[in-house]
Short mmCIF file of C-alpha atoms and ligand atoms in Angstrom, two decimals:
data_model
loop_
_atom_site.label_atom_id
_atom_site.label_comp_id
_atom_site.label_asym_id
_atom_site.label_seq_id
_atom_site.Cartn_x
_atom_site.Cartn_y
_atom_site.Cartn_z
CA MET A 30 -36.77 195.68 79.92
CA ASN A 31 -37.84 194.14 76.63
CA ALA A 32 -40.42 196.07 74.60
CA LEU A 33 -42.48 194.74 71.73
CA LEU A 34 -43.67 197.43 69.37
CA MET A 35 -46.70 196.18 67.50
CA ASN A 36 -46.92 198.55 64.53
CA GLY A 37 -50.49 198.55 63.38
CA ASN A 38 -50.11 201.31 60.84
CA SER A 39 -51.98 199.98 57.84
CA ASN A 40 -51.19 202.93 55.61
CA PRO A 41 -47.58 202.80 54.29
CA ALA A 42 -48.28 205.98 52.28
CA ASP A 43 -48.22 207.95 55.54
CA PRO A 44 -44.56 207.71 56.66
CA ARG A 45 -45.01 209.79 59.87
CA PHE A 46 -46.09 207.05 62.18
CA ASP A 47 -43.43 204.51 61.14
CA ALA A 48 -40.78 207.21 61.46
CA TYR A 49 -42.02 208.03 64.99
CA LEU A 50 -41.88 204.37 66.00
CA GLN A 51 -38.38 204.00 64.58
CA SER A 52 -37.22 206.93 66.62
CA LEU A 53 -38.89 205.47 69.71
CA ALA A 54 -37.05 202.19 69.09
CA GLN A 55 -33.75 204.08 68.87
CA VAL A 56 -34.38 205.91 72.12
CA LEU A 57 -35.28 202.71 73.96
CA THR A 58 -32.29 200.87 72.56
CA ALA A 59 -29.96 203.76 73.55
CA GLN A 60 -31.29 203.49 77.09
CA GLY A 61 -30.26 199.82 77.14
CA HIS A 62 -33.72 198.23 76.59
CA GLY A 63 -34.37 195.38 74.22
CA VAL A 64 -36.75 196.32 71.35
CA ASN A 65 -38.56 194.07 68.94
CA THR A 66 -40.77 195.66 66.30
CA LEU A 67 -43.45 193.75 64.40
CA GLU A 68 -44.71 195.52 61.29
CA LEU A 69 -48.16 193.93 61.28
CA ARG A 70 -49.08 194.94 57.77
CA SER A 71 -46.19 192.91 56.35
CA MET A 72 -47.13 189.82 58.38
CA ASP A 73 -49.47 187.06 57.30
CA LEU A 74 -52.03 187.35 60.10
CA ARG A 75 -55.45 186.06 59.11
CA GLN A 76 -58.65 187.12 60.85
CA CYS A 77 -59.49 185.05 63.89
CA SER A 78 -62.29 182.75 62.68
CA GLY A 79 -63.86 182.38 66.13
CA CYS A 80 -63.45 178.57 66.07
CA PHE A 81 -61.98 178.32 69.60
CA GLY A 82 -59.63 175.66 68.27
CA CYS A 83 -56.83 177.42 70.23
CA TRP A 84 -58.68 176.52 73.48
CA LEU A 85 -60.48 173.34 72.61
CA LYS A 86 -58.65 171.42 69.87
CA THR A 87 -54.99 172.36 69.88
CA PRO A 88 -54.67 174.21 73.18
CA GLY A 89 -52.49 177.30 72.86
CA VAL A 90 -52.12 177.07 69.11
CA CYS A 91 -54.30 178.84 66.51
CA ALA A 92 -55.79 176.56 63.86
CA THR A 93 -54.97 178.98 61.05
CA GLN A 94 -51.73 178.57 59.07
CA ASP A 95 -50.28 182.04 59.34
CA GLN A 96 -47.67 183.91 61.38
CA HIS A 97 -49.57 183.89 64.68
CA GLY A 98 -46.75 181.83 66.25
CA GLN A 99 -44.30 184.62 65.66
CA LEU A 100 -46.74 187.12 67.24
CA LEU A 101 -47.36 184.93 70.31
CA ARG A 102 -43.70 184.22 70.90
CA ALA A 103 -42.83 187.91 70.62
CA TYR A 104 -45.68 188.77 73.00
CA LEU A 105 -44.48 186.28 75.59
CA ASP A 106 -40.84 187.39 75.27
CA ALA A 107 -41.67 191.04 76.11
CA ASP A 108 -42.10 192.90 79.39
CA VAL A 109 -44.10 195.68 77.76
CA ILE A 110 -46.27 195.53 74.65
CA VAL A 111 -46.73 198.83 72.79
CA LEU A 112 -50.03 198.66 70.85
CA ALA A 113 -49.20 201.25 68.25
CA SER A 114 -51.33 202.62 65.42
CA PRO A 115 -52.78 205.79 64.05
CA LEU A 116 -56.35 206.39 65.07
CA VAL A 117 -58.70 205.44 62.26
CA LEU A 118 -62.37 206.40 62.78
CA GLY A 119 -61.63 207.29 66.37
CA PHE A 120 -59.99 204.06 67.43
CA SER A 121 -56.81 201.99 66.85
CA SER A 122 -56.59 200.48 63.34
CA GLY A 123 -58.43 197.36 62.24
CA LEU A 124 -55.03 195.84 61.50
CA LEU A 125 -53.96 196.19 65.14
CA LYS A 126 -57.30 194.89 66.31
CA ARG A 127 -56.96 191.84 64.04
CA ALA A 128 -53.60 191.12 65.73
CA ALA A 129 -55.12 191.62 69.21
CA ASP A 130 -57.80 189.07 68.36
CA LYS A 131 -55.11 186.54 67.62
CA LEU A 132 -53.75 186.80 71.13
CA ILE A 133 -56.49 184.77 72.80
CA PRO A 134 -54.39 181.58 72.77
CA ILE A 135 -52.46 183.10 75.74
CA LEU A 136 -55.66 182.57 77.76
CA LEU A 137 -57.33 179.44 79.00
CA PRO A 138 -61.02 178.93 78.30
CA TYR A 139 -61.75 178.72 82.01
CA ILE A 140 -63.33 181.75 83.62
CA ASP A 141 -61.85 183.47 86.69
CA ALA A 142 -64.35 185.58 88.61
CA SER A 143 -62.28 186.22 91.76
CA SER A 144 -62.00 189.93 90.91
CA GLY A 145 -65.83 190.25 90.98
CA GLU A 146 -66.07 190.20 87.17
CA CYS A 147 -65.45 187.55 84.55
CA ARG A 148 -62.19 187.17 82.78
CA HIS A 149 -60.17 184.19 81.64
CA PHE A 150 -57.29 182.48 83.45
CA LEU A 151 -53.87 182.83 81.81
CA ARG A 152 -52.25 179.94 80.04
CA TYR A 153 -48.75 181.33 80.82
CA SER A 154 -47.32 182.56 84.06
CA LYS A 155 -46.12 185.75 82.40
CA ALA A 156 -48.35 188.71 81.53
CA PRO A 157 -46.50 191.60 79.92
CA ARG A 158 -47.83 195.09 80.63
CA LEU A 159 -49.62 196.94 77.89
CA ALA A 160 -49.19 200.46 76.54
CA VAL A 161 -51.09 202.17 73.78
CA LEU A 162 -49.53 204.63 71.33
CA TYR A 163 -51.68 206.44 68.77
CA GLN A 164 -51.45 209.21 66.20
CA ASP A 165 -54.42 211.64 66.10
CA GLU A 166 -56.64 212.03 63.04
CA PRO A 167 -57.41 215.55 61.92
CA ASP A 168 -60.80 215.38 63.68
CA THR A 169 -59.71 213.58 66.86
CA VAL A 170 -61.32 214.95 70.03
CA ASP A 171 -60.84 214.07 73.71
CA GLU A 172 -63.85 211.72 73.55
CA ASP A 173 -62.01 209.52 71.02
CA ARG A 174 -58.88 209.41 73.17
CA ALA A 175 -60.94 208.54 76.26
CA ILE A 176 -62.78 205.74 74.42
CA THR A 177 -59.52 204.32 73.06
CA ARG A 178 -58.01 204.29 76.52
CA GLU A 179 -61.17 202.77 78.06
CA ILE A 180 -61.36 199.91 75.54
CA TRP A 181 -57.70 198.96 75.78
CA SER A 182 -57.75 199.08 79.54
CA ARG A 183 -60.61 196.63 79.52
CA MET A 184 -58.56 194.45 77.17
CA ALA A 185 -55.58 194.71 79.57
CA ARG A 186 -57.83 193.65 82.43
CA ASN A 187 -58.96 190.64 80.41
CA ALA A 188 -55.31 189.73 79.63
CA ASN A 189 -54.64 189.72 83.41
CA THR A 190 -52.38 192.74 83.20
CA SER A 191 -52.61 196.53 83.23
CA LEU A 192 -52.54 199.38 80.82
CA VAL A 193 -49.57 201.43 81.89
CA ALA A 194 -49.93 204.27 79.42
CA CYS A 195 -52.08 205.49 76.57
CA LEU A 196 -50.10 208.15 74.74
CA SER A 197 -50.29 210.26 71.64
CA THR A 198 -47.50 210.89 69.16
CA THR A 199 -47.87 214.61 69.96
CA ILE A 200 -45.35 214.07 72.81
CA THR A 201 -41.68 213.31 72.20
CA THR A 202 -40.33 209.78 71.79
CA THR A 203 -38.17 210.38 74.86
CA GLU A 204 -41.22 211.10 76.94
CA VAL A 205 -42.96 207.99 75.58
CA ALA A 206 -39.84 205.83 76.30
CA HIS A 207 -39.77 207.21 79.86
CA ALA A 208 -43.48 206.44 80.44
CA ILE A 209 -43.11 202.89 79.16
CA ALA A 210 -39.90 202.04 80.85
CA CYS A 211 -40.72 203.51 84.27
CA ALA A 212 -44.22 202.05 84.56
CA MET B 19 -88.04 200.87 55.29
CA ARG B 20 -85.17 199.10 53.58
CA LEU B 21 -82.83 197.61 56.17
CA LEU B 22 -79.39 196.19 55.45
CA ALA B 23 -78.48 193.69 58.15
CA LEU B 24 -74.76 193.01 58.38
CA ASN B 25 -73.45 190.09 60.38
CA GLY B 26 -69.92 190.95 61.53
CA SER B 27 -69.18 187.57 63.11
CA PRO B 28 -66.14 185.80 61.64
CA ARG B 29 -68.20 182.61 62.13
CA GLY B 30 -70.59 183.77 59.35
CA PRO B 31 -74.07 182.26 58.89
CA LYS B 32 -73.80 179.80 61.77
CA SER B 33 -72.88 182.49 64.30
CA ASN B 34 -74.73 183.61 67.41
CA THR B 35 -74.85 187.10 65.92
CA ARG B 36 -76.75 185.80 62.94
CA PHE B 37 -79.07 183.80 65.24
CA LEU B 38 -80.03 186.99 67.17
CA THR B 39 -80.14 189.13 64.02
CA ASP B 40 -82.65 186.74 62.49
CA GLU B 41 -84.95 187.21 65.49
CA PHE B 42 -84.71 191.00 65.20
CA LEU B 43 -85.57 190.70 61.50
CA ARG B 44 -88.60 188.53 62.26
CA GLY B 45 -89.96 191.41 64.26
CA PHE B 46 -88.89 193.97 61.70
CA ALA B 47 -90.84 192.09 58.95
CA VAL B 48 -94.18 192.47 60.81
CA THR B 49 -94.58 195.93 59.22
CA PRO B 50 -95.76 195.06 55.69
CA ALA B 51 -93.74 197.57 53.62
CA ASN B 52 -90.42 196.68 55.29
CA GLN B 53 -87.65 194.90 53.36
CA ALA B 54 -84.44 193.46 54.75
CA GLU B 55 -81.34 191.90 53.28
CA THR B 56 -78.83 190.04 55.41
CA LEU B 57 -75.15 189.78 54.49
CA ASP B 58 -72.23 188.02 56.25
CA ILE B 59 -69.19 190.24 56.00
CA ALA B 60 -66.92 187.29 56.72
CA ARG B 61 -67.81 186.10 53.19
CA PRO B 62 -65.83 188.04 50.62
CA SER B 63 -68.68 188.17 48.07
CA ASP B 64 -71.17 189.40 50.71
CA ARG B 65 -68.65 191.92 51.96
CA GLU B 66 -68.42 193.51 48.49
CA LYS B 67 -72.23 193.68 48.36
CA ALA B 68 -72.31 195.22 51.83
CA LEU B 69 -69.89 197.92 50.79
CA ALA B 70 -71.96 198.69 47.71
CA ALA B 71 -75.23 198.85 49.64
CA PHE B 72 -74.18 200.50 52.90
CA TRP B 73 -74.71 204.15 52.05
CA HIS B 74 -77.88 203.48 50.00
CA SER B 75 -80.02 201.81 52.65
CA ASP B 76 -82.58 203.52 54.85
CA ALA B 77 -81.10 201.75 57.86
CA VAL B 78 -78.13 199.49 58.62
CA LEU B 79 -78.04 196.96 61.46
CA LEU B 80 -74.44 195.99 62.18
CA GLY B 81 -74.11 193.08 64.57
CA PHE B 82 -70.97 191.44 65.95
CA PRO B 83 -69.55 189.37 68.80
CA LEU B 84 -67.42 191.16 71.42
CA TYR B 85 -63.80 190.31 70.62
CA THR B 86 -61.20 191.38 73.22
CA ASP B 87 -63.59 194.06 74.57
CA ALA B 88 -64.24 195.63 71.22
CA MET B 89 -65.35 194.83 67.67
CA PRO B 90 -63.57 192.01 65.77
CA GLY B 91 -60.71 193.17 63.52
CA LEU B 92 -62.88 192.08 60.59
CA VAL B 93 -65.57 194.61 61.55
CA LYS B 94 -63.10 197.47 62.11
CA GLU B 95 -61.43 196.89 58.77
CA PHE B 96 -64.84 196.78 57.12
CA LEU B 97 -65.83 200.07 58.73
CA GLU B 98 -62.63 201.67 57.58
CA GLN B 99 -63.46 200.70 54.06
CA VAL B 100 -67.04 202.00 54.39
CA ALA B 101 -65.72 205.41 55.52
CA THR B 102 -63.64 205.77 52.33
CA LEU B 103 -66.71 205.52 50.09
CA PRO B 104 -68.57 208.62 48.86
CA ARG B 105 -71.43 209.41 51.20
CA PRO B 106 -74.79 210.65 49.92
CA ASP B 107 -76.55 213.54 51.70
CA ARG B 108 -79.23 211.19 52.98
CA ARG B 109 -77.50 208.84 55.38
CA PRO B 110 -78.76 205.56 56.79
CA THR B 111 -79.91 205.24 60.41
CA LEU B 112 -77.51 202.94 62.27
CA VAL B 113 -78.46 200.20 64.70
CA PHE B 114 -75.80 198.07 66.40
CA LEU B 115 -75.99 194.66 68.02
CA VAL B 116 -73.17 193.52 70.24
CA GLN B 117 -73.28 190.21 72.07
CA SER B 118 -70.65 188.68 74.30
CA GLY B 119 -69.58 185.45 75.95
CA PHE B 120 -69.32 186.87 79.49
CA PRO B 121 -72.72 187.53 81.04
CA GLU B 122 -72.27 190.95 82.63
CA ALA B 123 -73.34 194.14 80.79
CA THR B 124 -70.19 195.98 81.85
CA HIS B 125 -68.17 194.27 79.15
CA THR B 126 -70.05 195.90 76.29
CA VAL B 127 -70.21 199.47 77.72
CA PRO B 128 -67.00 200.90 76.18
CA VAL B 129 -67.65 199.54 72.67
CA ALA B 130 -71.18 200.90 72.77
CA ARG B 131 -69.81 204.28 73.63
CA TYR B 132 -67.51 203.92 70.63
CA LEU B 133 -70.34 202.94 68.30
CA GLU B 134 -72.44 205.99 69.21
CA ARG B 135 -69.47 208.23 68.56
CA LEU B 136 -68.77 206.38 65.30
CA ALA B 137 -72.33 207.01 64.06
CA SER B 138 -72.01 210.74 64.66
CA ARG B 139 -68.56 210.75 63.00
CA LEU B 140 -70.13 209.14 59.92
CA GLY B 141 -72.97 211.73 59.99
CA CYS B 142 -75.62 209.06 60.78
CA VAL B 143 -78.29 208.87 63.44
CA CYS B 144 -77.71 206.02 65.89
CA ALA B 145 -81.04 204.47 66.81
CA GLY B 146 -79.39 202.42 69.56
CA VAL B 147 -77.03 199.62 70.52
CA LEU B 148 -78.52 196.25 71.39
CA ARG B 149 -76.25 194.64 73.98
CA ARG B 150 -76.51 191.25 75.49
CA GLY B 151 -74.06 189.01 77.40
CA GLY B 152 -73.89 185.28 78.05
CA ILE B 153 -74.58 184.37 74.47
CA GLU B 154 -71.92 181.77 73.62
CA GLY B 155 -73.73 178.43 73.70
CA ILE B 156 -77.17 179.91 73.01
CA GLN B 157 -77.70 177.72 69.98
CA SER B 158 -77.12 174.52 71.87
CA GLN B 159 -79.58 175.41 74.59
CA PRO B 160 -83.11 174.06 74.45
CA ALA B 161 -85.71 176.37 72.94
CA TRP B 162 -87.49 176.97 76.27
CA MET B 163 -84.28 178.36 77.78
CA THR B 164 -83.82 180.92 75.06
CA ARG B 165 -87.46 181.92 74.44
CA GLY B 166 -87.29 185.07 76.52
CA ILE B 167 -84.23 186.45 74.87
CA ARG B 168 -85.45 185.61 71.37
CA GLU B 169 -88.69 187.36 72.14
CA ARG B 170 -86.85 190.48 73.30
CA PHE B 171 -84.92 190.68 70.04
CA ARG B 172 -88.13 190.17 68.09
CA GLN B 173 -89.90 192.89 70.02
CA LEU B 174 -87.06 195.34 69.44
CA GLY B 175 -87.11 194.49 65.74
CA GLU B 176 -90.83 195.07 65.58
CA THR B 177 -90.58 198.45 67.34
CA PHE B 178 -87.74 199.54 65.07
CA GLY B 179 -89.64 198.36 61.99
CA ARG B 180 -92.67 200.36 62.99
CA THR B 181 -91.11 203.58 64.33
CA GLY B 182 -87.49 203.64 63.12
CA ARG B 183 -86.45 203.95 66.77
CA LEU B 184 -85.54 201.80 69.72
CA ASP B 185 -86.81 202.24 73.24
CA GLU B 186 -84.08 203.17 75.72
CA GLN B 187 -85.68 201.21 78.55
CA ALA B 188 -86.05 198.10 76.37
CA LEU B 189 -82.37 198.36 75.48
CA ARG B 190 -81.38 198.60 79.14
CA GLN B 191 -83.51 195.57 79.96
CA LEU B 192 -81.94 193.64 77.14
CA ALA B 193 -78.37 194.42 78.35
CA GLY B 194 -79.23 193.11 81.80
CA ARG B 195 -77.25 193.53 84.96
CA GLU B 196 -73.98 195.43 84.90
CA ARG B 197 -72.55 193.06 87.51
CA TYR B 198 -73.38 189.70 88.96
CA SER B 199 -73.27 188.53 92.57
CA ARG B 200 -70.32 186.42 93.71
CA PHE B 201 -72.60 183.40 93.95
CA ALA B 202 -73.90 183.86 90.38
CA LEU B 203 -70.33 184.29 89.10
CA ARG B 204 -69.18 181.14 90.79
CA LEU B 205 -72.03 179.33 89.07
CA VAL B 206 -71.03 180.78 85.68
CA CYS B 207 -67.39 179.60 86.15
CA TRP B 208 -68.42 176.09 87.18
CA TRP B 209 -71.17 175.73 84.61
CA SER B 210 -69.03 176.90 81.67
CA ARG B 211 -66.19 174.63 82.69
CA VAL B 212 -68.16 171.46 83.30
CA MET B 213 -70.96 171.79 80.73
CA TYR B 214 -69.09 173.46 77.99
CA TRP B 215 -65.27 173.67 77.89
CA ASP B 216 -64.44 170.31 79.43
CA ARG B 217 -67.05 168.47 77.38
CA GLU B 218 -65.71 169.97 74.19
CA LEU B 219 -62.06 169.31 75.17
CA LYS B 220 -62.90 165.66 75.88
CA ALA B 221 -64.90 165.30 72.66
CA ASN B 222 -61.80 166.59 70.80
CA HIS B 223 -59.40 164.31 72.70
CA ALA B 224 -57.60 167.41 73.87
CA TYR B 225 -58.47 167.37 77.56
CA ASP B 226 -55.01 166.21 78.62
CA LYS B 227 -53.47 169.07 76.66
CA ARG B 228 -55.83 171.75 77.94
CA LEU B 229 -53.18 173.57 79.98
CA ASP B 230 -50.39 173.26 77.35
CA ALA B 231 -48.18 176.29 77.00
CA PRO B 232 -46.50 175.71 73.58
CA TYR B 233 -44.80 179.13 73.36
CA ALA B 234 -43.44 179.14 76.92
CA HIS B 235 -39.81 180.13 77.42
CA THR B 236 -37.47 177.20 77.39
C1 FMN C 306 -61.00 186.25 69.65
C2 FMN C 306 -62.21 186.24 70.57
C3 FMN C 306 -62.28 187.23 71.57
C4 FMN C 306 -63.33 187.26 72.41
N1 FMN C 306 -63.36 188.24 73.37
C5 FMN C 306 -64.42 188.29 74.21
C6 FMN C 306 -64.47 189.32 75.23
O1 FMN C 306 -63.57 190.16 75.35
N2 FMN C 306 -65.47 189.35 76.13
C7 FMN C 306 -66.56 188.44 76.00
O2 FMN C 306 -67.47 188.49 76.78
N3 FMN C 306 -66.55 187.50 75.03
C8 FMN C 306 -65.53 187.39 74.14
N4 FMN C 306 -65.53 186.43 73.14
C9 FMN C 306 -66.66 185.52 73.04
C10 FMN C 306 -67.66 185.89 71.95
O3 FMN C 306 -68.04 187.20 72.03
C11 FMN C 306 -68.87 184.98 72.08
O4 FMN C 306 -68.49 183.65 72.01
C12 FMN C 306 -69.94 185.25 71.01
O5 FMN C 306 -71.14 184.71 71.42
C13 FMN C 306 -69.55 184.66 69.67
O6 FMN C 306 -70.54 185.07 68.75
P1 FMN C 306 -70.57 184.68 67.20
O7 FMN C 306 -71.03 183.21 67.13
O8 FMN C 306 -71.62 185.57 66.59
O9 FMN C 306 -69.25 184.86 66.61
C14 FMN C 306 -64.40 186.34 72.29
C15 FMN C 306 -64.36 185.36 71.30
C16 FMN C 306 -63.26 185.29 70.46
C17 FMN C 306 -63.17 184.19 69.40
#
């Protein structure tokens, strides 16, 4: 299995989260899995401008000159995507969300309603599974965890795939690796 | 009441969010003492002004398009900055506006739940979340087709301007049906393809490339 760890920690002053992800990468590697980590805060990923150029002008390619190509290639290379970030204001970071917005070129503009609800058809035949990894804030409550899970599972549905896990860094990296790899 | 209206669409002043916000503000302005300022947070200079004004308004209306089932990254990063600023004892009442491309109301349910929780986390009263689907394309539709929806936003703005509250039932009516029938969905798929996507692709000379997969494995 190839895992892509999308590190959406926007606060380099807090080393805990990055250290946790590093340890997770080591565990996965030791188990024989491929691991690619993208540190989103060091990448040049501009906000999606909402122009739909990636659907209607240069299909599959974002109009912005930034590192979206690296992100899309890494996404399509992986079997599992780990959407990782500390919770900020009760949800994944804005940095991680900015990167998620840049994934819409993997979809076609055309709408598929065969499941009884609208979503887009996929541009590629491959749809990696999604997992969410978060670090609690001091005031995190179950409601925040439930909302985070609910939003990302909707996003997984829209990306024609499934959310296989939504886990907190309070469990060990071995347990996280197991949950991701066995799903 | 002094209302700060923030447009969280990355498309800025030409966005659908701004179009609907303007209708809400038309209704809001019916009450003579009301004042409103609109800022586009996609514009760096407006964003700075929005940060400075956020905690000092009586009410803040934050509108945005649904992006991958939640708020755009732009909006989340803005909110994270807002939360780092010193908060006065008297906090603004928050109103949210979320509109989406897909027509069903189910798509905006989780983010609305988030927004209500966010308001309480920030110590603010949430007057309500205006939700509406099927909005992409609204500005190219003839006025008669959009009259009903514009009127709804105006009405909600008027009620809020008069009472500082929003009516639950009016919000539910605005959000519309949770789900659509198979027939209606088939119509949505066909209509959006023929009347919108394919037309645009052809106008851009990109129709032949519409299924391109540039990052596929080789
Ligand atoms: C990156 C991106 C992601 C989107 N995700 C969704 C979505 O998950 N569900 C949906 O119904 N519409 C989605 N849309 C469509 C927008 O919500 C819709 O086009 C909206 O009317 C745009 O409003 P604006 O002009 O104010 O930006 C998405 C659009 C973009 C550009």
